[in-house]
Amino acid sequence: MIAVDVGGTFTDVVALQDGVIRTAKVSTNVTDVHQAVLAGAAELGVEGSQVFNHASTHGLNAVIIRRLPKIGFLTTEGHRDILDMGRVWRPAHAIMDPRWRRSFGDAARPLVPRYLRRGIRERITADGGVLFGLDELQAREELEVLRRCGVTGVAICLLNAYVERRHEERLRELVREVLGDVPCSISSEVSPLAKEYARASTTVVDTFMKIIYSDYTGKLQKGLADLGFTGALNFADCAATLVPAERAMEQPFRVVFSGPAAGTVASAHFGELIGEANLLCADVGGTSCDISVVTDGAPFVNTTFELEHDLVVNALANDISSIGAGGGSLVSIGPSGEIEVGPGSAGADPGPACYGRGGTQPTTTDTCLMIGIIDPQSFAGGRVALNIEASQRAFESLETDFDLGRRVRYAYEMGVNNIAQGVLNVAIKNGVDPRDYSLVAYGAAGPMLLPAVLDTVQCKQVVVPPHPGLFSALGLLSTDQVFTADRSLYTILTAEAAPAIDDIFTALEARLRERLVVHASVTFHRSFDARLVGQSWETPFVPAPDGTIDGAAIEGMVTGFHETYETRSGNRFDMVPVEGVTFRVRAVVDTPKVTYPELPTRSTDDPLTPVRRVELRYIDCDEAAVYDRESLRAGDEFAGPAIVNEQLSTTHVGVGQRVTVGRHGELLIRRA
C-alpha cells in the first residue's frame, strides 16, 4: 500500500510492504504538482502495490491564491449577488473595522466576477411547485454572454433546486448546446441541501475542482501506469475517508481539504493502538499548524467547513483549525519594534534563509538552527545542507536594537507561544480540558516545537508518533473507503412524516449500493441533522435507526436528538418539537490499515547512551544530549534537555521533561 500527502512545501510519500514502513519526502513543484507525487512514487516503487491513496492541498491552494479558471455562475434572476454577500458574517477581529472586506467579494478577490454571474428567469417554490417556468430563450441569451467571455466551466444554483431539480437539469442541457462539453455542476446533484448560499458556494468550488483536478488526475494516472502501477487509485475526502478516483472526480469538491484531515485520522488510529482515546492533534509543517481534536477515539466531524472566512463548502470534514505557524514562518519586526513570527511563510521557494535559495528573512527553521536544535548536516536526511551563516545574516538584517541573542531567543519564544495559543483556543472551542488529553506532535516541525508548549497547554503528555514528518500520509493508510449521500427535507418529526423520511433513506441507500462493488464488506450508517422548532442552526449527526421508518422509529429519532443535543450543549428541551433538516447515509467499506511494528526491549549489555552532546545557545540550557531515534528501544527513558534525531524530523525535549519510549516506538514526553 502506498499513500501520498501533497503539501504546499513538501510532498510526503509512504509505502507499507510486509509490515515495513518506507518513506520519501520530495519538494512540491507548485507549477506542476503531479511531478513531485510521481518522483516520490518512483523512489519507493509502485509495482505490485494494491492501492495508492492520495490527499492534496492542490485545489485548496488554488482557491487561496486565486489561481482559478474562468467560470460562469447561473442562478435565479435577482440573486446573482449571492456569492458576493455570503452569509454577511464578519470575523471577530473585524466587527468594528469599516475597512474590512470579504475576501471572495467583488471588492476584494471574487471567485466569480459579477459580469460572469447571470440571472435566469424561473422560480421553484419551497414545496417544489413551479411558480413560473424556465425561460429558455432568455437562458440561451445569458449563455451566449458567457460563451463570448470565454468561460471554461459553469456552476448552476437555482432557488429551491434541492426540492425540485428539473430547471437545473434543463439548464445544464442548454449549457451543453451553447457552450459545448465544458465542466458543469448543478447544485441539486452536488449539494441537494437547504440554505442557498452554502449550496451555491459548494457548487462553484465543485466546478473549479472539476477543471483543476481532471487534468491533474489524468496526468497522475498516466504517470503511475508508466511506473508499473496497476492497483486502485483512491482520493481522500475532507474527512480523510477514501473514494475511488473516478468517483471522487464526479464530486471533486469533497477532496479540496483532504490533506490536513488525514493527520487527524492517523492520530485517532495510532491513539487506539497505544490506549489514548482523547487527543489534541497538532500538525506543524512548513507553512501552518493544523490543530484538531479526537474524543473517545473519534475525530469531530462537521457538515460544512470554510476555505476562507465565510467561504462555505457543504462537505463532511474533520474539524480543523489552522494558524500561520510552521517551520517556514517569517520572523519580522512589528510596528512597535517587537519581534513577530508569522503568519507569513517563506514556503518552499525560496524557503528559509539557511536553505541558500535566495531567502533573506529569518524563519522558525533559522531560529532552531541558530539555537542548535537542528543539525545542519543531517537535516532532511542529509538531502538539504543548511547554512548557519545565512541564518545569522538574516537575523542581523532585522531593523531592531535587540542584540543577536535576544533576536533569536524572542523569535523562538514567540513561535512557541503562537502554537500554544492556537492549541488552547481549539481546546476551549471544543469544550475539552487539556489535562485529560495527550498532545500528538507531528509534521516535520511538530516534534521540534510542541514539547515546549507542555507547561503552557497543561496537557497530559506530548506523543511523538513514528515517522512524524510523514504522519499525515500514514493517515491515508489508517482509514476506510466511505461513500456518502444526503438530502434536505424540512419536516417536523411526527408519525405523519415517517413515510417521506423512509422514502429518503431508502433512495439514498439505493443510490449508494449502485456505487459499491458487489462483494465488498460494507456497513450502512444512517444519521440526520435536526433542530428545535424555531432554531436557525441544526445539531448534526443524530443517529437514525435502520430498517423501515415508522411511528416508533420517529419517536426514537426524537429521543436521540434530545440526547445528542444535551451532550453537545448541556441543555435539554423535551417539550419543544423537533424539525428534521438533512438526512444522510454513509456506506463504510472496510479497508486494510497500516500496522506499526513493536520495538524490541533493550538488553542489559547494551545501555542507552547519547551519540553526542551539542551546545544550545540563546535559551535556558547550555547543552543537550543527542539520541538517534532508530537506536531507541521500547522502555528506554531519558531526561531533557535532549534532542532526538531521525531522517525527516527532530524532537526537542526541554529542561524538566522526561521521555519514555513506547512499544511502537512513540516518544512519550512528560514533565519530570
XYZ file of C-alpha atoms in Angstrom:
672
model
C 0.000 0.000 0.000
C 1.217 3.496 -0.869
C -0.088 6.883 0.302
C 0.875 10.431 -0.617
C 0.084 13.742 1.062
C 0.752 16.731 -1.199
C 1.506 19.862 0.836
C 2.382 23.376 -0.199
C 6.050 22.880 0.717
C 6.729 19.135 0.618
C 5.084 16.043 -0.841
C 5.164 13.113 1.606
C 5.048 9.530 0.345
C 4.845 6.387 2.488
C 4.771 2.724 1.492
C 3.744 -0.263 3.616
C 5.110 -3.606 2.442
C 5.362 -6.789 4.511
C 4.841 -4.774 7.696
C 7.742 -2.409 6.924
C 7.083 1.327 6.528
C 9.253 3.153 3.997
C 9.137 6.898 3.441
C 10.129 9.601 0.978
C 9.872 13.379 1.097
C 10.027 15.479 -2.085
C 9.824 19.253 -2.562
C 6.456 20.183 -4.071
C 6.540 21.616 -7.583
C 3.810 24.253 -7.266
C 3.529 24.740 -11.032
C 3.350 21.021 -11.889
C 2.149 19.296 -8.731
C 1.876 15.736 -10.070
C 5.628 15.625 -10.780
C 6.521 15.534 -7.063
C 3.967 12.756 -6.483
C 5.445 10.661 -9.269
C 9.004 11.350 -8.084
C 8.174 10.065 -4.601
C 6.302 7.091 -6.014
C 9.260 6.203 -8.222
C 11.644 6.425 -5.259
C 9.641 3.902 -3.232
C 8.446 1.792 -6.177
C 4.783 1.203 -7.043
C 4.903 -2.087 -8.942
C 2.756 -4.669 -7.215
C 1.042 -2.159 -4.911
C -2.662 -2.812 -4.418
C -3.683 0.744 -3.584
C -2.374 4.277 -3.997
C -4.167 6.664 -1.600
C -3.868 10.373 -2.340
C -4.514 13.577 -0.378
C -3.639 17.056 -1.515
C -3.960 20.771 -0.832
C -3.604 21.424 -4.592
C -7.185 22.621 -5.049
C -7.231 24.458 -1.714
C -4.104 26.419 -2.616
C -5.607 27.337 -5.999
C -8.569 28.930 -4.208
C -6.444 30.691 -1.591
C -4.075 32.294 -4.109
C -6.852 32.731 -6.743
C -5.098 30.731 -9.435
C -8.506 29.770 -10.784
C -10.041 29.148 -14.203
C -12.741 31.461 -15.582
C -16.207 30.043 -14.978
C -19.773 31.313 -15.179
C -22.437 31.173 -12.479
C -26.166 30.852 -13.243
C -28.830 31.442 -10.612
C -32.425 32.602 -10.333
C -32.899 36.129 -11.642
C -32.432 38.716 -8.898
C -29.993 36.599 -6.911
C -26.750 36.936 -8.884
C -25.025 38.637 -5.930
C -25.498 35.704 -3.555
C -21.813 34.780 -3.943
C -20.722 38.321 -3.117
C -22.881 38.640 0.001
C -22.084 35.272 1.562
C -23.746 34.920 4.959
C -22.969 38.574 5.824
C -20.838 37.401 8.734
C -17.731 39.209 9.911
C -14.811 37.643 11.785
C -14.496 38.737 15.403
C -11.471 40.957 14.746
C -13.293 42.885 12.004
C -16.645 43.606 13.654
C -15.722 47.257 14.257
C -13.425 47.703 11.225
C -15.090 49.820 8.492
C -12.317 48.912 6.024
C -12.844 45.157 6.253
C -13.967 43.457 3.052
C -14.949 39.850 2.423
C -12.031 38.092 0.721
C -14.152 36.492 -2.011
C -16.384 39.531 -2.598
C -16.340 41.854 -5.597
C -14.419 44.487 -3.618
C -11.562 42.045 -2.992
C -10.848 38.818 -4.902
C -14.139 37.395 -6.233
C -14.265 33.716 -7.137
C -16.626 34.596 -9.994
C -16.662 38.271 -11.115
C -20.091 39.867 -11.287
C -20.186 40.064 -15.095
C -19.908 36.255 -15.194
C -22.774 35.781 -12.738
C -26.027 35.738 -14.728
C -29.660 35.666 -13.569
C -32.089 33.197 -15.180
C -35.871 33.764 -15.273
C -37.503 30.870 -13.413
C -38.814 30.140 -9.934
C -39.387 26.954 -7.949
C -41.327 27.313 -4.708
C -40.168 25.939 -1.360
C -42.539 22.958 -1.642
C -41.289 22.012 -5.122
C -44.012 23.673 -7.158
C -43.300 25.767 -10.261
C -44.195 29.433 -9.722
C -43.153 30.173 -13.296
C -41.247 28.045 -15.747
C -37.737 28.285 -17.125
C -37.414 30.982 -19.821
C -35.214 29.046 -22.249
C -34.846 31.898 -24.742
C -33.529 34.266 -22.046
C -31.293 31.472 -20.693
C -29.734 30.997 -24.125
C -29.049 34.744 -24.343
C -27.234 34.674 -20.992
C -25.237 31.608 -22.047
C -24.207 33.436 -25.224
C -22.745 36.155 -22.981
C -20.708 33.525 -21.123
C -19.579 31.966 -24.417
C -18.287 35.314 -25.677
C -16.474 35.810 -22.367
C -14.623 32.514 -22.830
C -15.680 30.643 -19.676
C -14.276 27.130 -19.266
C -16.986 25.856 -16.898
C -20.406 26.705 -15.464
C -21.894 26.385 -11.964
C -25.700 26.359 -11.655
C -27.611 27.018 -8.423
C -31.305 27.892 -8.681
C -33.516 28.720 -5.713
C -35.116 25.677 -4.025
C -33.495 23.291 -6.525
C -32.764 20.864 -3.688
C -36.531 20.178 -3.629
C -37.180 20.177 -7.396
C -34.289 19.828 -9.835
C -35.952 19.898 -13.268
C -34.972 23.500 -14.087
C -31.328 22.894 -13.208
C -31.215 19.742 -15.299
C -32.712 21.508 -18.314
C -30.357 24.441 -17.866
C -27.414 22.014 -17.924
C -28.678 20.669 -21.243
C -28.746 24.234 -22.587
C -25.165 24.737 -21.392
C -24.128 21.711 -23.461
C -25.974 23.062 -26.513
C -24.479 26.567 -26.317
C -21.055 26.076 -24.731
C -20.244 22.509 -25.663
C -18.728 19.896 -23.373
C -17.459 22.173 -20.602
C -17.482 21.096 -16.929
C -20.899 21.948 -15.481
C -22.065 21.394 -11.894
C -25.662 21.705 -10.707
C -26.447 22.222 -7.034
C -29.200 19.576 -6.925
C -26.550 16.918 -7.618
C -23.536 18.471 -5.893
C -25.241 19.523 -2.654
C -29.020 18.958 -2.512
C -29.253 20.735 0.842
C -31.106 23.731 2.209
C -29.541 27.185 2.598
C -28.953 28.802 -0.776
C -25.565 30.436 -0.226
C -23.759 27.341 1.080
C -25.237 25.312 -1.766
C -24.126 27.950 -4.294
C -20.561 28.279 -2.979
C -20.193 24.490 -2.865
C -21.332 24.200 -6.481
C -18.888 26.894 -7.591
C -15.995 25.163 -5.791
C -17.026 21.861 -7.376
C -16.820 23.412 -10.856
C -13.352 24.785 -10.117
C -12.172 21.421 -8.819
C -13.522 19.592 -11.881
C -11.369 21.778 -14.103
C -8.295 21.706 -11.847
C -8.332 18.019 -10.916
C -9.446 16.497 -14.218
C -6.162 17.351 -15.925
C -4.154 16.600 -12.769
C -5.815 13.210 -12.273
C -5.218 12.235 -15.885
C -1.510 13.071 -15.649
C -1.240 11.243 -12.322
C -2.925 8.090 -13.610
C -0.757 8.016 -16.738
C 2.426 8.656 -14.737
C 1.624 5.890 -12.254
C 0.835 3.490 -15.101
C 4.182 4.301 -16.686
C 5.819 3.393 -13.345
C 4.094 -0.004 -13.406
C 1.203 0.688 -11.005
C -1.841 -1.495 -11.716
C -3.772 -1.149 -8.430
C -6.596 1.133 -7.301
C -6.109 4.912 -7.074
C -8.131 6.445 -4.233
C -8.569 10.088 -3.257
C -9.149 11.128 0.356
C -12.052 13.459 1.073
C -12.308 16.223 3.693
C -12.921 13.664 6.449
C -9.890 11.645 5.217
C -12.094 8.762 4.110
C -11.254 7.187 0.758
C -13.145 7.388 -2.531
C -12.090 5.762 -5.838
C -10.549 8.396 -8.108
C -13.284 8.101 -10.735
C -15.996 8.628 -8.111
C -14.060 11.458 -6.495
C -13.941 13.323 -9.807
C -17.744 13.176 -10.027
C -17.895 15.491 -6.985
C -14.340 16.796 -6.527
C -15.373 19.498 -4.043
C -15.201 16.740 -1.432
C -11.399 16.414 -1.815
C -10.475 20.104 -1.598
C -9.342 19.948 2.064
C -8.140 16.357 2.304
C -4.511 16.848 3.358
C -4.934 18.208 6.915
C -7.782 15.777 7.668
C -5.527 12.752 7.177
C -3.373 13.668 10.173
C -6.383 13.608 12.478
C -7.341 10.123 11.298
C -3.728 8.947 11.696
C -3.741 10.249 15.279
C -7.031 8.524 16.100
C -5.785 5.207 14.676
C -2.442 5.405 16.486
C -4.129 6.561 19.703
C -6.233 3.392 19.634
C -3.049 1.289 19.379
C -1.420 2.931 22.420
C -4.585 3.259 24.516
C -5.026 7.041 24.225
C -8.575 7.902 23.135
C -8.518 11.659 23.883
C -6.068 13.599 21.743
C -5.198 17.132 20.755
C -3.612 16.776 17.312
C -1.133 19.348 16.002
C 0.408 19.090 12.544
C 3.212 21.655 12.283
C 4.526 21.821 8.744
C 6.381 24.441 6.786
C 3.555 26.969 6.486
C 0.834 26.256 9.042
C -0.102 24.446 12.227
C -3.314 22.418 11.779
C -4.992 21.607 15.104
C -7.844 19.172 15.714
C -9.452 17.128 18.487
C -10.111 13.400 18.882
C -12.514 12.482 21.700
C -13.305 8.887 22.662
C -11.301 7.735 19.665
C -13.267 9.676 17.039
C -12.466 12.970 15.283
C -15.064 15.706 15.482
C -16.724 15.921 12.063
C -18.602 18.964 10.752
C -21.201 19.017 7.989
C -19.546 22.103 6.439
C -16.193 23.853 6.523
C -14.721 27.175 5.426
C -11.942 27.583 2.857
C -11.720 31.239 3.876
C -13.839 33.222 6.289
C -17.467 32.699 5.177
C -16.467 30.753 2.051
C -18.502 27.656 2.864
C -18.335 24.146 1.402
C -21.040 21.580 2.198
C -18.885 18.506 2.801
C -18.315 16.254 5.778
C -14.968 17.391 7.146
C -12.816 16.826 10.194
C -12.971 19.978 12.302
C -9.513 21.528 11.869
C -8.265 24.980 12.853
C -5.206 26.364 11.077
C -2.836 29.074 12.237
C 0.132 30.588 10.413
C 2.846 28.882 12.463
C 5.358 26.452 10.983
C 8.987 25.888 10.187
C 8.831 28.484 7.422
C 7.086 31.188 9.482
C 8.812 34.518 8.863
C 10.422 36.463 11.715
C 9.840 40.210 11.410
C 9.726 43.426 13.407
C 6.290 44.761 14.327
C 5.150 48.393 14.239
C 6.183 48.904 17.877
C 9.599 47.306 17.429
C 8.568 43.911 18.804
C 9.604 40.541 17.365
C 6.787 38.898 15.383
C 6.642 35.366 13.977
C 4.225 34.515 11.146
C 1.652 34.250 9.800
C 3.607 34.819 6.574
C 5.769 31.938 5.407
C 8.849 31.506 3.248
C 7.215 28.429 1.689
C 9.174 26.026 -0.485
C 10.562 28.748 -2.728
C 12.744 30.487 -1.651
C 12.356 28.802 1.736
C 14.219 29.697 4.958
C 17.402 31.737 4.660
C 19.504 28.725 5.683
C 18.358 26.805 2.579
C 20.532 29.083 0.444
C 17.836 29.500 -2.220
C 17.522 33.263 -2.048
C 15.600 33.721 1.196
C 16.793 36.737 3.169
C 14.259 36.912 6.012
C 14.735 34.649 9.055
C 12.223 31.893 9.794
C 11.482 29.496 12.649
C 13.772 26.945 10.976
C 16.586 29.523 11.002
C 15.804 30.159 14.675
C 16.147 26.495 15.651
C 19.315 26.183 13.584
C 20.842 29.178 15.377
C 19.941 27.709 18.782
C 21.487 24.356 17.873
C 18.325 22.241 17.899
C 18.704 21.398 14.204
C 21.807 19.593 12.979
C 22.815 21.282 9.692
C 24.462 18.090 8.409
C 21.589 15.622 8.941
C 18.604 17.889 8.169
C 16.030 16.185 5.885
C 18.090 13.024 5.891
C 21.161 14.911 4.712
C 19.493 15.967 1.448
C 19.395 19.661 2.364
C 22.610 21.291 3.572
C 21.860 24.209 5.893
C 23.936 27.377 6.021
C 24.019 28.784 9.555
C 25.900 31.874 8.377
C 22.951 32.730 6.106
C 20.603 32.412 9.102
C 22.797 34.730 11.146
C 22.887 37.314 8.346
C 19.085 37.145 8.109
C 18.688 37.825 11.839
C 21.256 40.612 11.731
C 19.314 42.270 8.897
C 16.270 42.844 11.140
C 15.819 46.521 11.976
C 15.841 46.377 15.772
C 18.031 47.396 18.693
C 17.990 43.857 20.145
C 21.324 42.059 20.053
C 21.599 38.800 18.120
C 20.950 36.605 21.155
C 17.697 38.352 22.033
C 16.513 38.317 18.444
C 16.909 34.552 18.248
C 15.526 33.854 21.729
C 12.473 36.087 21.299
C 11.778 34.603 17.868
C 11.816 31.119 19.407
C 9.583 32.090 22.323
C 7.092 33.883 20.080
C 6.914 30.955 17.667
C 6.243 28.512 20.520
C 3.728 30.878 22.126
C 1.759 31.193 18.868
C 1.359 27.421 18.688
C 0.466 27.132 22.395
C -2.209 29.801 21.988
C -3.622 28.011 18.962
C -3.853 24.677 20.793
C -5.512 26.298 23.819
C -8.033 28.101 21.612
C -9.032 24.836 19.941
C -9.380 23.090 23.316
C -11.593 25.890 24.636
C -13.649 25.986 21.433
C -14.370 22.253 21.758
C -15.010 22.423 25.496
C -12.267 19.977 26.467
C -9.868 20.066 29.399
C -6.294 19.761 28.041
C -5.252 17.991 31.253
C -7.296 14.985 30.100
C -5.786 14.944 26.605
C -2.470 13.926 25.072
C -0.940 16.267 22.510
C 0.139 14.431 19.336
C 3.098 16.185 17.689
C 3.628 15.524 14.005
C 4.549 17.286 10.814
C 8.225 17.924 10.154
C 8.374 20.771 12.711
C 5.873 19.417 15.268
C 8.266 17.380 17.467
C 10.757 20.258 17.369
C 8.322 22.866 18.757
C 5.416 21.185 20.542
C 7.188 19.741 23.622
C 7.977 23.358 24.554
C 4.230 24.079 24.944
C 3.726 21.287 27.503
C 3.684 23.551 30.549
C 1.618 26.278 28.863
C -1.079 23.976 27.483
C -1.047 21.711 30.597
C -1.851 18.556 28.619
C -1.118 15.055 29.955
C 1.858 14.431 27.701
C 3.246 15.018 24.238
C 3.198 11.966 21.956
C 5.637 11.899 19.041
C 4.498 9.013 16.800
C 6.749 7.047 14.437
C 7.587 8.886 11.208
C 6.150 12.220 12.410
C 7.313 14.079 9.304
C 5.036 11.935 7.142
C 2.372 11.064 9.688
C -0.486 12.647 7.721
C 0.367 10.431 4.759
C 0.182 7.427 7.107
C -3.352 8.565 7.942
C -4.340 7.634 4.401
C -3.393 4.051 5.266
C -5.409 4.250 8.501
C -8.884 4.939 7.130
C -11.812 3.270 5.369
C -13.395 3.756 1.981
C -16.633 5.693 2.526
C -19.476 6.755 0.225
C -21.918 9.417 1.441
C -25.309 10.604 0.187
C -27.593 13.183 1.794
C -30.723 15.204 1.092
C -32.605 18.006 2.826
C -36.276 17.941 3.781
C -37.750 20.369 6.293
C -40.276 18.344 8.267
C -41.482 18.139 11.871
C -40.586 14.719 13.261
C -44.031 13.218 13.782
C -45.591 9.918 12.750
C -47.104 11.647 9.706
C -43.591 12.428 8.391
C -42.428 8.792 8.620
C -43.274 7.724 5.020
C -41.427 10.689 3.457
C -38.359 10.126 5.640
C -38.413 6.395 4.914
C -38.502 7.150 1.170
C -35.451 9.414 1.513
C -33.365 6.870 3.432
C -34.393 4.085 1.021
C -33.473 6.191 -2.021
C -30.140 7.248 -0.519
C -29.168 3.656 0.288
C -30.185 2.506 -3.196
C -28.067 5.285 -4.710
C -25.045 4.191 -2.667
C -25.483 0.497 -3.472
C -25.172 1.340 -7.154
C -21.660 2.618 -6.461
C -20.444 -0.349 -4.439
C -18.622 -3.471 -5.525
C -20.964 -6.424 -5.004
C -18.548 -8.456 -2.863
C -17.428 -5.511 -0.711
C -17.810 -5.763 3.066
C -19.963 -2.701 3.695
C -21.813 -1.217 6.646
C -24.519 1.444 6.273
C -24.827 4.198 8.862
C -27.857 6.490 8.950
C -27.941 9.889 10.607
C -29.839 13.149 10.374
C -29.390 16.823 11.190
C -32.240 18.446 13.083
C -33.124 21.416 15.261
C -35.642 22.547 17.808
C -38.523 24.307 16.074
C -37.621 27.994 15.900
C -33.858 27.470 15.868
C -31.741 28.648 12.928
C -28.972 26.025 13.073
C -29.011 22.258 13.255
C -27.498 19.672 15.541
C -25.682 17.292 13.149
C -25.119 13.532 13.089
C -28.007 12.373 15.229
C -28.171 8.559 14.818
C -31.147 7.189 12.889
C -32.442 3.595 13.037
C -32.042 1.029 10.267
C -34.991 -0.579 8.535
C -38.406 0.901 7.871
C -39.057 4.329 9.349
C -42.453 4.229 11.075
C -44.055 5.994 14.012
C -41.975 4.096 16.575
C -38.776 4.886 14.675
C -39.696 8.575 14.631
C -40.129 8.523 18.428
C -36.665 7.008 18.736
C -35.222 9.682 16.422
C -36.755 12.459 18.542
C -35.350 10.922 21.727
C -31.966 10.516 20.051
C -32.000 14.167 19.013
C -32.643 15.365 22.570
C -29.845 13.139 23.899
C -27.381 14.360 21.256
C -28.426 17.971 21.827
C -27.885 17.586 25.578
C -24.438 16.040 25.038
C -23.353 18.900 22.771
C -24.952 21.873 24.542
C -25.601 20.767 28.116
C -29.309 21.611 27.792
C -32.407 19.559 27.046
C -35.834 20.753 25.879
C -38.089 17.708 25.556
C -41.190 19.881 25.361
C -40.110 21.567 22.093
C -40.915 19.794 18.789
C -38.006 18.671 16.607
C -37.634 19.616 12.947
C -35.587 17.385 10.644
C -33.491 19.201 8.051
C -30.967 16.848 6.393
C -30.981 13.065 6.192
C -27.750 11.195 5.494
C -26.468 7.685 4.752
C -22.805 6.641 4.830
C -21.609 3.358 3.334
C -18.371 2.274 5.024
C -16.249 -0.294 3.182
C -13.729 -1.955 5.483
C -10.190 -1.318 4.185
C -6.807 -2.771 5.252
C -4.981 -0.387 7.609
C -1.381 0.325 8.489
C 0.182 -1.580 11.381
C 3.094 -0.285 13.406
C 5.741 -2.876 14.358
C 6.656 -3.239 18.009
C 10.160 -2.326 19.113
C 12.296 -4.826 20.995
C 13.349 -4.012 24.551
C 16.941 -3.112 25.387
C 19.302 -5.809 26.577
C 21.307 -5.285 29.763
C 24.625 -5.360 27.910
C 23.545 -2.512 25.588
C 22.890 0.526 27.807
C 21.250 3.648 26.372
C 23.857 6.322 25.696
C 23.653 9.541 23.704
C 25.557 9.648 20.422
C 26.978 13.071 21.332
C 26.231 16.301 23.153
C 25.583 19.655 21.489
C 25.770 23.221 22.717
C 22.433 25.061 22.825
C 22.647 28.829 22.500
C 20.352 31.693 23.496
C 17.889 29.617 25.612
C 17.925 28.462 29.235
C 20.290 25.496 28.931
C 23.893 25.039 27.901
C 23.897 21.679 26.165
C 21.694 18.739 25.263
C 22.236 15.025 24.836
C 21.583 13.821 21.274
C 19.978 10.433 20.563
C 19.410 8.594 17.294
C 15.757 7.567 17.150
C 16.494 4.408 15.173
C 18.662 3.152 18.044
C 15.965 3.646 20.733
C 14.210 0.615 22.222
C 10.859 0.106 23.931
C 11.050 1.127 27.581
C 14.032 3.454 27.182
C 13.899 6.533 29.396
C 15.966 9.702 29.443
C 15.651 13.274 30.686
C 15.839 16.599 28.907
C 17.415 18.714 27.698
C 17.773 16.283 24.815
C 17.436 16.085 21.063
C 16.226 13.033 19.150
C 17.277 12.979 15.501
C 15.624 10.982 12.752
C 15.635 11.199 8.992
C 12.779 13.673 8.462
C 12.223 15.290 11.855
C 13.890 16.478 15.067
C 12.423 16.191 18.574
C 13.494 18.760 21.152
C 12.969 17.753 24.799
C 13.199 20.693 27.179
C 14.548 21.180 30.678
C 12.355 19.483 33.298
C 10.892 16.961 30.828
C 11.340 13.218 30.620
C 10.947 10.807 27.698
C 9.696 7.223 27.722
C 9.827 5.169 24.533
C 6.596 3.213 23.922
C 6.241 -0.245 22.424
C 5.577 1.080 18.910
C 8.498 3.486 19.102
C 6.417 6.501 20.134
C 8.115 9.111 22.322
C 6.036 9.974 25.403
C 7.230 13.306 26.784
C 6.024 14.258 30.263
C 7.017 16.693 32.977
C 9.852 15.250 35.033
